[in-house]
Coordinates of N, CA and C in Angstrom, one line a residue:
X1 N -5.7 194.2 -102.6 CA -5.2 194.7 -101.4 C -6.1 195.9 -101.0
X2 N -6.7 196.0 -99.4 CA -7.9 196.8 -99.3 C -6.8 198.4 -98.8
X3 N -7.6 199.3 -98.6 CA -6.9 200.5 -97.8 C -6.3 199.8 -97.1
X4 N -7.3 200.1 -95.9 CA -6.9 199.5 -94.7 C -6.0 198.9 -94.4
X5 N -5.3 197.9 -95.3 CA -3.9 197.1 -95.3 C -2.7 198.1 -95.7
X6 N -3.3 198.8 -96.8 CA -2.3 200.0 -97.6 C -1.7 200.3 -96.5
X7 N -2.7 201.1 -95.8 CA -2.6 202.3 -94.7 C -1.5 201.5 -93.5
X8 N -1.7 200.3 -93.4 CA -1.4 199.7 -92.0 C -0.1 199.3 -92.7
X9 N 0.3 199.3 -93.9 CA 1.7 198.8 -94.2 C 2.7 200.2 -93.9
X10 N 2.1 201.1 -94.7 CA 2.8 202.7 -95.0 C 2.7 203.0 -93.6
X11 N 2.0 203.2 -92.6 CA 2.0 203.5 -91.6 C 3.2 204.6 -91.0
X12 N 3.9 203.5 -91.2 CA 5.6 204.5 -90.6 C 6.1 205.8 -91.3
X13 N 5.2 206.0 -92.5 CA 5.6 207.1 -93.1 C 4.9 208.4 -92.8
X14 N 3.1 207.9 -92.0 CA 2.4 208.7 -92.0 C 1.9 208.9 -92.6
X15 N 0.2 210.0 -93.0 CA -0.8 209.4 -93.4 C -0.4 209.2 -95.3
X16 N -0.7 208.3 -95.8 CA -0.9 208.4 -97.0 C -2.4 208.2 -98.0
X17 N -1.7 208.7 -99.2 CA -3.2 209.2 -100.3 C -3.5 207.6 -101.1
X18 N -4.4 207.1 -101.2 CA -4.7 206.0 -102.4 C -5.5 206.8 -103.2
X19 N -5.2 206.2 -104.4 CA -6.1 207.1 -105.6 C -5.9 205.9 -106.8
X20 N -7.0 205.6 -107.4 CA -7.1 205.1 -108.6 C -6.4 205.3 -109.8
X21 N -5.2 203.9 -110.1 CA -4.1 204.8 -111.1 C -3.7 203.1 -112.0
X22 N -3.4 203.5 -113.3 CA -3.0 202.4 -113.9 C -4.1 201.3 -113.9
X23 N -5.2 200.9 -113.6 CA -6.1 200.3 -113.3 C -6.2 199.7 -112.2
X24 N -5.5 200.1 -111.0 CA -5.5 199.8 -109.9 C -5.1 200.7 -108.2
X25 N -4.2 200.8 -108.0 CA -3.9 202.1 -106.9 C -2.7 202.7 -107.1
X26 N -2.7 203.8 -106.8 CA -1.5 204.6 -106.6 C -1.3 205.5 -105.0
X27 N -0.2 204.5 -104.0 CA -0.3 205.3 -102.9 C 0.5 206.4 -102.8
X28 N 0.3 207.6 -101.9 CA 1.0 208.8 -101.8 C 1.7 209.5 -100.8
X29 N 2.4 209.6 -100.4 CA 2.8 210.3 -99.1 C 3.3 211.8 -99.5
X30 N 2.5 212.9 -98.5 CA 2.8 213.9 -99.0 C 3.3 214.6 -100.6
X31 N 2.2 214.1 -101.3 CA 1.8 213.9 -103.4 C 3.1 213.4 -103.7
X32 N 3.9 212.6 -102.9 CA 4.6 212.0 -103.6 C 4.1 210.5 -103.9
X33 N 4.4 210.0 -104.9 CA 4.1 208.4 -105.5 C 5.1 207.6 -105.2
X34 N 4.9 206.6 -103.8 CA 5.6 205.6 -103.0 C 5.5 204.4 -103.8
X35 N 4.3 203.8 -104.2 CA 3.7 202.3 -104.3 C 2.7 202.7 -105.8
X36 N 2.4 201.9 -106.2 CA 1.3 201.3 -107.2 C 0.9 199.7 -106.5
X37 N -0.6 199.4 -106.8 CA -1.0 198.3 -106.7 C -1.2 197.8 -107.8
X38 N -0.7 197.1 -108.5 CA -1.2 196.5 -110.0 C -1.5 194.8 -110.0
X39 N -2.5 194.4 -110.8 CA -2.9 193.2 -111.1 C -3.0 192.7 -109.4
X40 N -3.4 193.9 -108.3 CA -3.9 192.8 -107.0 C -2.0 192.6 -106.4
X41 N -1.2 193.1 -107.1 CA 0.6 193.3 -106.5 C 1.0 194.6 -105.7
X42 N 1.4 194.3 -104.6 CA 1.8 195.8 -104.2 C 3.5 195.6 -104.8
X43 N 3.7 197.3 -105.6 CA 4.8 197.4 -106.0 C 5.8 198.8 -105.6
X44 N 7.0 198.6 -105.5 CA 7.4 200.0 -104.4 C 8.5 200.8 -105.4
X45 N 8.2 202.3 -105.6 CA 8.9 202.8 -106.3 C 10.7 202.7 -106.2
X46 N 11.1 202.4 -107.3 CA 12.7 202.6 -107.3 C 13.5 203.5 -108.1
X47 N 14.2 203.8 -107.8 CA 15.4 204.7 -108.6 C 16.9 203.6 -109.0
X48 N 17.6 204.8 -109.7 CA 19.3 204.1 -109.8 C 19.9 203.9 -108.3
X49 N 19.6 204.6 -107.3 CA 20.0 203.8 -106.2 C 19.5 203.3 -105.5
X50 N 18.1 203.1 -105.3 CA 17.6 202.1 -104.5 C 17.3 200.6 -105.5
X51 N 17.8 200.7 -106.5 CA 17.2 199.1 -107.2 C 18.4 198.2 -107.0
X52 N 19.7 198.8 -106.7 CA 20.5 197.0 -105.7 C 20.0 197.0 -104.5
X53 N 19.3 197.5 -104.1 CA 18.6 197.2 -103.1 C 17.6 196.4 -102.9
X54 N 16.9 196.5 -103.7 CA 15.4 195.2 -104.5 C 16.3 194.2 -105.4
X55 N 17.1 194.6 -105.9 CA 17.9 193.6 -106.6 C 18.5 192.5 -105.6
X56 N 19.3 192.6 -104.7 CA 19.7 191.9 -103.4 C 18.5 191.5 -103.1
X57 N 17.6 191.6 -102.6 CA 16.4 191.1 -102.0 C 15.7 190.3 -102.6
X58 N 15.9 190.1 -104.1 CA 15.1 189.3 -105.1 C 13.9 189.6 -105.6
X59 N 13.5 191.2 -105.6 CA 12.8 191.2 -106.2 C 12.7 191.7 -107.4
X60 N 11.2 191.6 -108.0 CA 11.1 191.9 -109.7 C 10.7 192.9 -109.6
X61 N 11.0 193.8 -110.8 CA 10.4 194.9 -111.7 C 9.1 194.2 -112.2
X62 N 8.7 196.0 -112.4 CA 7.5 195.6 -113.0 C 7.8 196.1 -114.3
X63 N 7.6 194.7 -115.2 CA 7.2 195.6 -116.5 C 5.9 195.1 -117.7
X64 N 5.9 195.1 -118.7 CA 4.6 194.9 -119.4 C 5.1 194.5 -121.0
X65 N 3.8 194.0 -121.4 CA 4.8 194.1 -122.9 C 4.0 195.2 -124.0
X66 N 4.7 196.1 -124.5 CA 3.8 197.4 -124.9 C 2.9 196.9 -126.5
X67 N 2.1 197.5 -126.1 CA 1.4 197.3 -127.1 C 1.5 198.0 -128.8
X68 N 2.6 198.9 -129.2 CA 2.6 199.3 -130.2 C 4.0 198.5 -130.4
X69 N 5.2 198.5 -130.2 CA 6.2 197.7 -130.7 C 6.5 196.0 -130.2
X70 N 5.3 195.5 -129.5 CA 5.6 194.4 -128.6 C 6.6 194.4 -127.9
X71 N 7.6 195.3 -127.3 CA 8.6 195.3 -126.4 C 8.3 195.4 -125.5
X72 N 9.2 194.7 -124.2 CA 9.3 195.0 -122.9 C 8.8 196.4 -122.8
X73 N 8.7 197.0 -121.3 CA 8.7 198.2 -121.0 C 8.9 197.7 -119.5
X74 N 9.7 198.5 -119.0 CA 10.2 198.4 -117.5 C 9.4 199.3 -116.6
X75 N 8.8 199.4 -115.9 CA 8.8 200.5 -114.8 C 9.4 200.6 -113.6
X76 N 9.2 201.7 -112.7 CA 10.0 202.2 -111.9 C 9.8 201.5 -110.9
X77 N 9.0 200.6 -110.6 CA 8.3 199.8 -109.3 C 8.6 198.4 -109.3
X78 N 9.4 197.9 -108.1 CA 9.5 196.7 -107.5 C 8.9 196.0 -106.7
X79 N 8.7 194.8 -106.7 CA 7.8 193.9 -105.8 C 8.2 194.2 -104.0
X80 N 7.6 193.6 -103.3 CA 8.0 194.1 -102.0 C 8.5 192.7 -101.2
X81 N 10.0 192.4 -101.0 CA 10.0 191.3 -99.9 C 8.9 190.9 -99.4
X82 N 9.0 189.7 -99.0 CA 8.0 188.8 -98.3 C 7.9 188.6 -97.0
X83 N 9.2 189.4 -96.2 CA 9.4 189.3 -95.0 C 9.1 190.5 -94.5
X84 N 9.1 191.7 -95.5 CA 8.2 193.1 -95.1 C 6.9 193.2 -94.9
X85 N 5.8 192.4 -95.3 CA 5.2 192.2 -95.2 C 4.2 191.5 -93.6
X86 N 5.5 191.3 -93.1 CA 5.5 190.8 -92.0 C 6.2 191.3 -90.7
X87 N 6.8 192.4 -91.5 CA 7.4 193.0 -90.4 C 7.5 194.6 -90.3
X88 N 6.9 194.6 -89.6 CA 6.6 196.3 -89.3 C 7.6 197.4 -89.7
X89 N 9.2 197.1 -88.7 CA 9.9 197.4 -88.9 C 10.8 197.4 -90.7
X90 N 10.8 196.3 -91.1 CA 11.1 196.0 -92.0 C 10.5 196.8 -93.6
X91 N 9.2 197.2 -93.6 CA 8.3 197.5 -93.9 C 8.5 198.9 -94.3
X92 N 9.5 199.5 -93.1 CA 9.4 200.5 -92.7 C 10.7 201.2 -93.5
X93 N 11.2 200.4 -93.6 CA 12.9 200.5 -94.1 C 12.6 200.4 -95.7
X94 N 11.5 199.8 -96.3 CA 11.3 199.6 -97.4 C 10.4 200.7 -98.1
X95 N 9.5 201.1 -97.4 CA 8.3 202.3 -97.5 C 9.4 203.7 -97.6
X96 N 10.4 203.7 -96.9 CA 11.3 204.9 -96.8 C 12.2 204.7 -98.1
X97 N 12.5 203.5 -98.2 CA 13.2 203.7 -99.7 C 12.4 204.4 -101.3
X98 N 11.5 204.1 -100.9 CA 10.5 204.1 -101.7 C 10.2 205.7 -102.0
X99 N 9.6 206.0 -100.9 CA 9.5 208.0 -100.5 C 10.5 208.4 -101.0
X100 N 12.0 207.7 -100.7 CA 13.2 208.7 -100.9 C 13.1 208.9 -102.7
X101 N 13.2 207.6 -103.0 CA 12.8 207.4 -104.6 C 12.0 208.2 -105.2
X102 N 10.6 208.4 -104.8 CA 9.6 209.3 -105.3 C 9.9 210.8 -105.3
X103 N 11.1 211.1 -104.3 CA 11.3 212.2 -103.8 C 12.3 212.9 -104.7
X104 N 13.1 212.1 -105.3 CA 14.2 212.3 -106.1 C 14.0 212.2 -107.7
X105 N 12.8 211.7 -107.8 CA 11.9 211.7 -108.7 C 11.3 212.9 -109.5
X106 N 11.0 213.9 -108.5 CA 10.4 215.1 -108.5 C 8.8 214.2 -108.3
X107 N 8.4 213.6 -108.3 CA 7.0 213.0 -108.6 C 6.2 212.3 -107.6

């Protein structure tokens, strides 16, 4: 996923930062951490209250399998609807959940 798409999804939030993170992107709004791009996936931060929210919506967590105990590991970031993607508005409702998450984060 190039900026230029980043930029035109986040849009509604206003300007945000890309920066090289996890081996792929980490987007920003005002230093806070909204999104990761990983493996070529845009992924949107979540908390304890925004994840029935991606939960209802069907989407997945991100997680990995770690390399010193072979266990899962979960992270804080969910996949993005498929219909946000497509919809400005929609997008927009999802990018704010995300900020609010980062925001409550401290991070």
């Amino acid at each position: 996923m190039d900026n230029a798409r980043l930029e035109e999804l986040f849009e509604s939030l206003g300007p945000i930062g890309i920066r090289k993170l996890f081996g792929g992107k980490g987007i920003y709004c005002d230093g806070v951490i909204v999104a990761v791009v990983v493996r070529g996936e845009l992924m949107l931060k979540a908390d304890e209250a925004s994840i029935p929210d991606f939960e209802a919506a069907g989407c997945s967590q991100w997680t990995y399998t770690g390399t010193r105990h072979g266990k899962d590991v979960a992270m804080p970031y969910w996949s993005v609807p498929d219909e946000a993607f497509d919809d400005p508005d929609e997008m927009a409702t999802w990018a704010r959940r995300a900020y609010e998450a980062g925001r409550r984060a401290g991070k």
